[in-house]
Every structure is written in C-alpha cells, then in structure tokens.
PDB file of C-alpha atoms in Angstrom:
ATOM      1  CA  UNK A   1     256.290 188.199 143.100  1.00 85.00           C
ATOM      2  CA  UNK A   2     259.466 186.365 142.123  1.00 86.00           C
ATOM      3  CA  UNK A   3     261.714 188.041 139.563  1.00 90.00           C
ATOM      4  CA  UNK A   4     265.147 187.592 138.032  1.00 94.00           C
ATOM      5  CA  UNK A   5     266.314 190.691 136.215  1.00 94.00           C
ATOM      6  CA  UNK A   6     269.223 191.154 133.869  1.00 95.00           C
ATOM      7  CA  UNK A   7     270.110 194.221 131.801  1.00 84.00           C
ATOM      8  CA  UNK A   8     267.528 193.936 129.079  1.00 75.00           C
ATOM      9  CA  UNK A   9     269.373 196.213 126.705  1.00 83.00           C
ATOM     10  CA  UNK A  10     272.381 195.042 124.757  1.00 91.00           C
ATOM     11  CA  UNK A  11     275.814 195.883 126.128  1.00 95.00           C
ATOM     12  CA  UNK A  12     278.410 197.075 123.618  1.00 96.00           C
ATOM     13  CA  UNK A  13     282.033 197.327 124.706  1.00 96.00           C
ATOM     14  CA  UNK A  14     285.390 197.741 123.043  1.00 97.00           C
ATOM     15  CA  UNK A  15     287.710 194.778 122.678  1.00 97.00           C
ATOM     16  CA  UNK A  16     290.130 194.503 125.576  1.00 97.00           C
ATOM     17  CA  UNK A  17     287.803 196.147 128.099  1.00 97.00           C
ATOM     18  CA  UNK A  18     286.049 194.421 131.000  1.00 97.00           C
ATOM     19  CA  UNK A  19     282.377 193.601 130.524  1.00 97.00           C
ATOM     20  CA  UNK A  20     280.220 193.582 133.667  1.00 97.00           C
ATOM     21  CA  UNK A  21     276.782 191.992 133.578  1.00 97.00           C
ATOM     22  CA  UNK A  22     274.245 192.146 136.396  1.00 97.00           C
ATOM     23  CA  UNK A  23     271.699 189.657 137.695  1.00 97.00           C
ATOM     24  CA  UNK A  24     269.270 190.800 140.392  1.00 96.00           C
ATOM     25  CA  UNK A  25     266.643 188.612 141.973  1.00 95.00           C
ATOM     26  CA  UNK A  26     263.601 189.146 144.182  1.00 93.00           C
ATOM     27  CA  UNK A  27     261.805 186.698 146.466  1.00 90.00           C
ATOM     28  CA  UNK A  28     264.161 183.795 145.821  1.00 89.00           C
ATOM     29  CA  UNK A  29     266.500 182.099 148.272  1.00 87.00           C
ATOM     30  CA  UNK A  30     268.991 180.440 145.965  1.00 87.00           C
ATOM     31  CA  UNK A  31     271.450 177.907 147.254  1.00 86.00           C
ATOM     32  CA  UNK A  32     273.569 178.708 144.185  1.00 88.00           C
ATOM     33  CA  UNK A  33     273.555 180.721 141.008  1.00 93.00           C
ATOM     34  CA  UNK A  34     274.803 179.778 137.577  1.00 95.00           C
ATOM     35  CA  UNK A  35     275.920 181.744 134.542  1.00 97.00           C
ATOM     36  CA  UNK A  36     275.507 180.457 131.005  1.00 97.00           C
ATOM     37  CA  UNK A  37     276.395 181.641 127.539  1.00 98.00           C
ATOM     38  CA  UNK A  38     273.910 181.245 124.695  1.00 97.00           C
ATOM     39  CA  UNK A  39     274.628 181.754 121.010  1.00 97.00           C
ATOM     40  CA  UNK A  40     271.743 182.211 118.525  1.00 94.00           C
ATOM     41  CA  UNK A  41     269.912 178.949 117.862  1.00 93.00           C
ATOM     42  CA  UNK A  42     272.049 177.011 120.336  1.00 95.00           C
ATOM     43  CA  UNK A  43     271.586 175.614 123.815  1.00 96.00           C
ATOM     44  CA  UNK A  44     272.906 177.399 126.918  1.00 97.00           C
ATOM     45  CA  UNK A  45     276.518 176.544 127.727  1.00 97.00           C
ATOM     46  CA  UNK A  46     277.495 176.394 131.400  1.00 96.00           C
ATOM     47  CA  UNK A  47     280.204 178.842 132.467  1.00 97.00           C
ATOM     48  CA  UNK A  48     280.346 179.226 136.249  1.00 96.00           C
ATOM     49  CA  UNK A  49     278.437 178.244 139.388  1.00 94.00           C
ATOM     50  CA  UNK A  50     278.694 180.105 142.689  1.00 94.00           C
ATOM     51  CA  UNK A  51     277.223 178.938 145.972  1.00 91.00           C
ATOM     52  CA  UNK A  52     275.433 181.089 148.540  1.00 89.00           C
ATOM     53  CA  UNK A  53     278.380 180.894 150.946  1.00 91.00           C
ATOM     54  CA  UNK A  54     280.889 181.989 148.286  1.00 93.00           C
ATOM     55  CA  UNK A  55     281.598 185.623 147.533  1.00 90.00           C
ATOM     56  CA  UNK A  56     283.593 185.219 144.350  1.00 96.00           C
ATOM     57  CA  UNK A  57     284.527 182.585 141.780  1.00 96.00           C
ATOM     58  CA  UNK A  58     287.011 182.817 138.918  1.00 97.00           C
ATOM     59  CA  UNK A  59     287.736 180.825 135.795  1.00 96.00           C
ATOM     60  CA  UNK A  60     290.299 182.136 133.340  1.00 96.00           C
ATOM     61  CA  UNK A  61     288.988 185.568 132.192  1.00 98.00           C
ATOM     62  CA  UNK A  62     285.641 185.121 133.943  1.00 98.00           C
ATOM     63  CA  UNK A  63     284.724 186.250 137.456  1.00 98.00           C
ATOM     64  CA  UNK A  64     281.420 185.953 139.279  1.00 98.00           C
ATOM     65  CA  UNK A  65     280.406 187.573 142.554  1.00 97.00           C
ATOM     66  CA  UNK A  66     277.367 186.752 144.644  1.00 96.00           C
ATOM     67  CA  UNK A  67     275.916 189.072 147.265  1.00 94.00           C
ATOM     68  CA  UNK A  68     272.962 187.433 149.026  1.00 92.00           C
ATOM     69  CA  UNK A  69     272.284 190.618 151.017  1.00 93.00           C
ATOM     70  CA  UNK A  70     271.923 192.727 147.885  1.00 94.00           C
ATOM     71  CA  UNK A  71     270.371 189.741 146.060  1.00 95.00           C
ATOM     72  CA  UNK A  72     272.709 190.312 143.187  1.00 96.00           C
ATOM     73  CA  UNK A  73     275.337 188.550 141.120  1.00 96.00           C
ATOM     74  CA  UNK A  74     277.861 190.285 138.890  1.00 97.00           C
ATOM     75  CA  UNK A  75     279.548 188.549 135.973  1.00 98.00           C
ATOM     76  CA  UNK A  76     282.788 189.982 134.620  1.00 98.00           C
ATOM     77  CA  UNK A  77     284.678 189.152 131.447  1.00 98.00           C
ATOM     78  CA  UNK A  78     288.140 190.706 131.454  1.00 98.00           C
ATOM     79  CA  UNK A  79     290.166 191.426 128.305  1.00 98.00           C
ATOM     80  CA  UNK A  80     287.017 190.885 126.263  1.00 97.00           C
ATOM     81  CA  UNK A  81     287.252 189.606 122.685  1.00 97.00           C
ATOM     82  CA  UNK A  82     284.806 189.701 119.757  1.00 97.00           C
ATOM     83  CA  UNK A  83     284.376 185.921 120.261  1.00 98.00           C
ATOM     84  CA  UNK A  84     282.809 186.712 123.661  1.00 98.00           C
ATOM     85  CA  UNK A  85     279.824 188.277 121.870  1.00 98.00           C
ATOM     86  CA  UNK A  86     276.753 186.273 122.902  1.00 98.00           C
ATOM     87  CA  UNK A  87     273.794 186.377 125.265  1.00 97.00           C
ATOM     88  CA  UNK A  88     274.661 185.672 128.891  1.00 98.00           C
ATOM     89  CA  UNK A  89     272.071 184.112 131.151  1.00 97.00           C
ATOM     90  CA  UNK A  90     271.932 183.812 134.899  1.00 97.00           C
ATOM     91  CA  UNK A  91     269.964 180.984 136.455  1.00 95.00           C
ATOM     92  CA  UNK A  92     269.172 180.140 140.050  1.00 92.00           C
ATOM     93  CA  UNK A  93     267.469 177.450 142.022  1.00 86.00           C
ATOM     94  CA  UNK A  94     265.057 178.228 144.830  1.00 76.00           C
ATOM     95  CA  UNK A  95     266.138 176.895 148.211  1.00 72.00           C
ATOM     96  CA  UNK A  96     267.955 173.905 146.804  1.00 71.00           C
ATOM     97  CA  UNK A  97     265.225 172.631 144.503  1.00 76.00           C
ATOM     98  CA  UNK A  98     266.124 171.122 141.128  1.00 77.00           C
ATOM     99  CA  UNK A  99     264.237 173.831 139.302  1.00 85.00           C
ATOM    100  CA  UNK A 100     266.604 176.336 137.739  1.00 89.00           C
ATOM    101  CA  UNK A 101     264.945 179.582 136.745  1.00 92.00           C
ATOM    102  CA  UNK A 102     266.582 181.730 134.083  1.00 95.00           C
ATOM    103  CA  UNK A 103     266.781 185.460 133.701  1.00 95.00           C
ATOM    104  CA  UNK A 104     265.999 187.087 130.368  1.00 93.00           C
ATOM    105  CA  UNK A 105     269.686 187.357 129.478  1.00 96.00           C
ATOM    106  CA  UNK A 106     271.938 190.214 128.454  1.00 97.00           C
ATOM    107  CA  UNK A 107     273.237 190.423 124.893  1.00 97.00           C
ATOM    108  CA  UNK A 108     276.904 191.372 124.858  1.00 97.00           C
ATOM    109  CA  UNK A 109     278.643 192.666 121.768  1.00 97.00           C
ATOM    110  CA  UNK A 110     282.398 193.143 121.835  1.00 97.00           C
ATOM    111  CA  UNK A 111     283.545 195.556 119.152  1.00 96.00           C
ATOM    112  CA  UNK A 112     286.908 195.032 117.437  1.00 94.00           C
TER     113      UNK A 112
ATOM    114  CA  UNK B   1     283.848 165.666 126.518  1.00 77.00           C
ATOM    115  CA  UNK B   2     280.477 164.136 127.463  1.00 81.00           C
ATOM    116  CA  UNK B   3     277.466 165.981 126.121  1.00 93.00           C
ATOM    117  CA  UNK B   4     273.689 165.891 126.078  1.00 97.00           C
ATOM    118  CA  UNK B   5     272.358 164.912 122.664  1.00 97.00           C
ATOM    119  CA  UNK B   6     268.884 165.643 121.341  1.00 98.00           C
ATOM    120  CA  UNK B   7     266.992 164.321 118.354  1.00 97.00           C
ATOM    121  CA  UNK B   8     265.618 165.444 116.026  1.00 97.00           C
ATOM    122  CA  UNK B   9     267.190 168.860 115.610  1.00 97.00           C
ATOM    123  CA  UNK B  10     264.058 170.147 113.881  1.00 97.00           C
ATOM    124  CA  UNK B  11     260.530 168.765 113.843  1.00 97.00           C
ATOM    125  CA  UNK B  12     257.531 170.097 111.962  1.00 98.00           C
ATOM    126  CA  UNK B  13     254.146 168.764 112.995  1.00 98.00           C
ATOM    127  CA  UNK B  14     250.499 169.420 112.317  1.00 98.00           C
ATOM    128  CA  UNK B  15     248.406 170.984 115.048  1.00 98.00           C
ATOM    129  CA  UNK B  16     246.737 168.280 117.128  1.00 97.00           C
ATOM    130  CA  UNK B  17     249.402 165.664 116.425  1.00 98.00           C
ATOM    131  CA  UNK B  18     251.519 163.983 119.094  1.00 98.00           C
ATOM    132  CA  UNK B  19     255.263 164.549 119.132  1.00 98.00           C
ATOM    133  CA  UNK B  20     258.047 162.880 121.070  1.00 97.00           C
ATOM    134  CA  UNK B  21     261.311 164.693 121.600  1.00 98.00           C
ATOM    135  CA  UNK B  22     264.279 162.568 122.535  1.00 97.00           C
ATOM    136  CA  UNK B  23     267.349 163.179 124.629  1.00 97.00           C
ATOM    137  CA  UNK B  24     270.354 161.189 125.749  1.00 97.00           C
ATOM    138  CA  UNK B  25     271.658 162.780 128.974  1.00 96.00           C
ATOM    139  CA  UNK B  26     275.261 162.581 130.138  1.00 94.00           C
ATOM    140  CA  UNK B  27     275.804 159.024 131.311  1.00 90.00           C
ATOM    141  CA  UNK B  28     276.573 159.461 135.026  1.00 88.00           C
ATOM    142  CA  UNK B  29     273.979 162.185 135.566  1.00 92.00           C
ATOM    143  CA  UNK B  30     270.874 161.457 137.592  1.00 91.00           C
ATOM    144  CA  UNK B  31     268.799 164.623 137.240  1.00 93.00           C
ATOM    145  CA  UNK B  32     267.110 165.408 133.944  1.00 95.00           C
ATOM    146  CA  UNK B  33     265.257 168.478 132.756  1.00 96.00           C
ATOM    147  CA  UNK B  34     263.250 169.894 129.904  1.00 98.00           C
ATOM    148  CA  UNK B  35     263.182 173.588 129.137  1.00 98.00           C
ATOM    149  CA  UNK B  36     261.692 175.519 126.285  1.00 98.00           C
ATOM    150  CA  UNK B  37     262.486 178.829 124.630  1.00 98.00           C
ATOM    151  CA  UNK B  38     259.988 180.597 122.432  1.00 97.00           C
ATOM    152  CA  UNK B  39     261.751 182.675 119.781  1.00 94.00           C
ATOM    153  CA  UNK B  40     263.095 185.882 121.294  1.00 91.00           C
ATOM    154  CA  UNK B  41     262.019 184.987 124.818  1.00 94.00           C
ATOM    155  CA  UNK B  42     263.713 183.569 127.857  1.00 94.00           C
ATOM    156  CA  UNK B  43     264.532 179.956 128.663  1.00 97.00           C
ATOM    157  CA  UNK B  44     261.570 178.549 130.614  1.00 96.00           C
ATOM    158  CA  UNK B  45     261.626 175.588 132.994  1.00 95.00           C
ATOM    159  CA  UNK B  46     259.178 172.785 132.192  1.00 97.00           C
ATOM    160  CA  UNK B  47     260.053 169.805 134.368  1.00 96.00           C
ATOM    161  CA  UNK B  48     262.778 168.063 136.366  1.00 94.00           C
ATOM    162  CA  UNK B  49     263.006 164.304 136.766  1.00 94.00           C
ATOM    163  CA  UNK B  50     264.873 162.137 139.243  1.00 92.00           C
ATOM    164  CA  UNK B  51     264.678 158.508 140.231  1.00 90.00           C
ATOM    165  CA  UNK B  52     262.009 157.787 137.640  1.00 91.00           C
ATOM    166  CA  UNK B  53     259.627 160.448 138.797  1.00 93.00           C
ATOM    167  CA  UNK B  54     258.931 164.133 138.336  1.00 95.00           C
ATOM    168  CA  UNK B  55     260.654 166.291 140.983  1.00 92.00           C
ATOM    169  CA  UNK B  56     259.352 169.699 139.959  1.00 92.00           C
ATOM    170  CA  UNK B  57     257.164 171.001 137.178  1.00 93.00           C
ATOM    171  CA  UNK B  58     256.024 174.418 136.042  1.00 93.00           C
ATOM    172  CA  UNK B  59     252.541 175.636 135.269  1.00 94.00           C
ATOM    173  CA  UNK B  60     253.413 175.240 131.577  1.00 95.00           C
ATOM    174  CA  UNK B  61     253.777 171.480 132.060  1.00 96.00           C
ATOM    175  CA  UNK B  62     250.094 170.593 131.945  1.00 94.00           C
ATOM    176  CA  UNK B  63     248.332 167.326 131.102  1.00 95.00           C
ATOM    177  CA  UNK B  64     249.380 167.627 127.461  1.00 96.00           C
ATOM    178  CA  UNK B  65     252.982 167.003 128.453  1.00 98.00           C
ATOM    179  CA  UNK B  66     254.613 163.881 129.824  1.00 97.00           C
ATOM    180  CA  UNK B  67     258.156 162.676 130.380  1.00 97.00           C
ATOM    181  CA  UNK B  68     259.609 159.223 130.443  1.00 95.00           C
ATOM    182  CA  UNK B  69     262.908 157.447 130.864  1.00 92.00           C
ATOM    183  CA  UNK B  70     262.093 154.349 128.808  1.00 88.00           C
ATOM    184  CA  UNK B  71     265.518 152.746 129.240  1.00 88.00           C
ATOM    185  CA  UNK B  72     268.877 153.448 130.856  1.00 79.00           C
ATOM    186  CA  UNK B  73     269.938 156.100 128.395  1.00 88.00           C
ATOM    187  CA  UNK B  74     267.003 157.969 126.857  1.00 94.00           C
ATOM    188  CA  UNK B  75     264.787 160.690 128.308  1.00 96.00           C
ATOM    189  CA  UNK B  76     261.746 161.785 126.333  1.00 97.00           C
ATOM    190  CA  UNK B  77     259.228 164.600 126.297  1.00 98.00           C
ATOM    191  CA  UNK B  78     255.839 163.851 124.768  1.00 98.00           C
ATOM    192  CA  UNK B  79     253.333 166.495 123.765  1.00 98.00           C
ATOM    193  CA  UNK B  80     250.000 164.757 123.235  1.00 96.00           C
ATOM    194  CA  UNK B  81     248.090 167.195 121.066  1.00 95.00           C
ATOM    195  CA  UNK B  82     250.270 170.016 119.821  1.00 97.00           C
ATOM    196  CA  UNK B  83     249.064 173.595 119.613  1.00 97.00           C
ATOM    197  CA  UNK B  84     250.478 176.468 117.572  1.00 97.00           C
ATOM    198  CA  UNK B  85     251.810 178.027 120.773  1.00 97.00           C
ATOM    199  CA  UNK B  86     253.932 174.943 121.460  1.00 97.00           C
ATOM    200  CA  UNK B  87     256.271 176.075 118.674  1.00 98.00           C
ATOM    201  CA  UNK B  88     259.603 176.700 120.387  1.00 98.00           C
ATOM    202  CA  UNK B  89     263.101 175.351 120.959  1.00 98.00           C
ATOM    203  CA  UNK B  90     263.013 172.536 123.478  1.00 98.00           C
ATOM    204  CA  UNK B  91     266.164 171.913 125.464  1.00 98.00           C
ATOM    205  CA  UNK B  92     267.008 168.827 127.455  1.00 98.00           C
ATOM    206  CA  UNK B  93     269.540 169.121 130.284  1.00 97.00           C
ATOM    207  CA  UNK B  94     271.085 166.882 132.894  1.00 95.00           C
ATOM    208  CA  UNK B  95     273.076 167.313 136.081  1.00 93.00           C
ATOM    209  CA  UNK B  96     275.133 165.126 138.377  1.00 90.00           C
ATOM    210  CA  UNK B  97     274.079 164.311 141.944  1.00 81.00           C
ATOM    211  CA  UNK B  98     274.551 167.209 144.345  1.00 76.00           C
ATOM    212  CA  UNK B  99     274.427 170.892 143.529  1.00 71.00           C
ATOM    213  CA  UNK B 100     276.162 170.737 140.191  1.00 79.00           C
ATOM    214  CA  UNK B 101     275.314 172.732 137.102  1.00 90.00           C
ATOM    215  CA  UNK B 102     272.886 171.628 134.416  1.00 92.00           C
ATOM    216  CA  UNK B 103     274.375 170.794 131.016  1.00 95.00           C
ATOM    217  CA  UNK B 104     272.183 171.462 128.018  1.00 97.00           C
ATOM    218  CA  UNK B 105     271.731 169.828 124.643  1.00 97.00           C
ATOM    219  CA  UNK B 106     271.571 171.765 121.409  1.00 97.00           C
ATOM    220  CA  UNK B 107     267.804 171.678 121.332  1.00 97.00           C
ATOM    221  CA  UNK B 108     264.961 170.526 119.106  1.00 98.00           C
ATOM    222  CA  UNK B 109     263.203 173.228 117.164  1.00 98.00           C
ATOM    223  CA  UNK B 110     259.512 172.303 117.140  1.00 98.00           C
ATOM    224  CA  UNK B 111     257.306 174.013 114.588  1.00 98.00           C
ATOM    225  CA  UNK B 112     253.564 173.410 114.812  1.00 98.00           C
ATOM    226  CA  UNK B 113     251.644 174.313 111.662  1.00 98.00           C
TER     227      UNK B 113
END
C-alpha cells in the first residue's frame, strides 16, 4: 500500500541547534516533493520544493534533500529559533499528477 | 504578495443542509484544489481542478461533493447534504502551470451540528 511517513512524535530541540525532520514514502513515484509549515488553525505555508532529479535545495536557514533510491527526504532547519516551532508537513505528487498527498506532519518545538 | 482567500472563515450548519465554501485563487494560477483536515488529523486531498474540469479526486469526494468555477475568479466547493463527519477545516489551494507548489488559503472551519 502507499504510505508517507513522518516522525509522528514531537521533536524538541534547543535554540540554535539544527532540526532534522524525515519524510519516507512507499509505493509512490514522485516527480517532486514539497515541504510546508502549518501553525495551529492555519493553512499550510509552502517552504521548499525539490524535484526528483535534484539532490539538495536550500533557502536561507532551510535545506531539503531528496533521495529517490532510499525514498526519503530530509528537511533541515539550521540555527533554529523558537519562532520555528510549528508542524512541518511533507507532500508529494504521484508520477506528475496534480494530486499532492500529505504526510501526517512532525511537530517541532524549539526551546529557548 | 498574492494569496488565496477563503470565505467564510467559520461556518456552522445543520446536518442535512447544503453548504458552499468559497475561494479566490491566486490570479495567474490555473490549477485549483480542495483539501480537508479533520481536527488532529492529516491534510487530506479531495479534488483538483483544471480547465473547468476535475483532474483528480479522492475516494472522499463522493456524489455529495461538487466543485465549480462560476466566474473568472471564484472556485467553490459544495456539500449537498452535510453529515456530522464533514466537520473539518477545508482548505483551498492553487498552483501555477507546470510543477510549481500549491499555495493554500487560511481555511474554512465547517462545523456540522
């Protein structure tokens, strides 16, 4: 069956450290993968998109990697701040369809 | 910065009533989506829409649901006869042509009583 798995437990880290979040998928062939941030009661906010032929993408303190052999994406936030506390969602298409499927999300808490 | 806007922000309806949720996508986007999120659960795909027709839909999107682009700016989701289990946040999203990301609105919280 098709699955997208993210760390279901909350991730607590100290301010200034690097947070690393994982997204693993099974039985999908995504053309690209997206990462979103979601705050309570709000809509997902787009952060980064990485294509299947890209290994790594960066934007300011954010970095995403995509390994289609391992079927995994890693999302890193460097020099984390309490304002980075939120739920982070990965989403992927399936073979280029316009149907983005979301993982369950990982709740990140950055402690001051 | 352009954004997706949704109205109303909160709707309470009686079971069995029809509701229409409204969205104004980003103006140069051509792909439109509805998602829902039941409290404490993940964001679930309902439907995608392009060129005035449904591109993809999930098993959730049954005959009780319909979508429409009634004019050049609005995109609507209609639920014909609401059930208690339809209570959720409903998010509209849009994306530009090509493999761009989807941009989401702030959602409509639907409560069916």
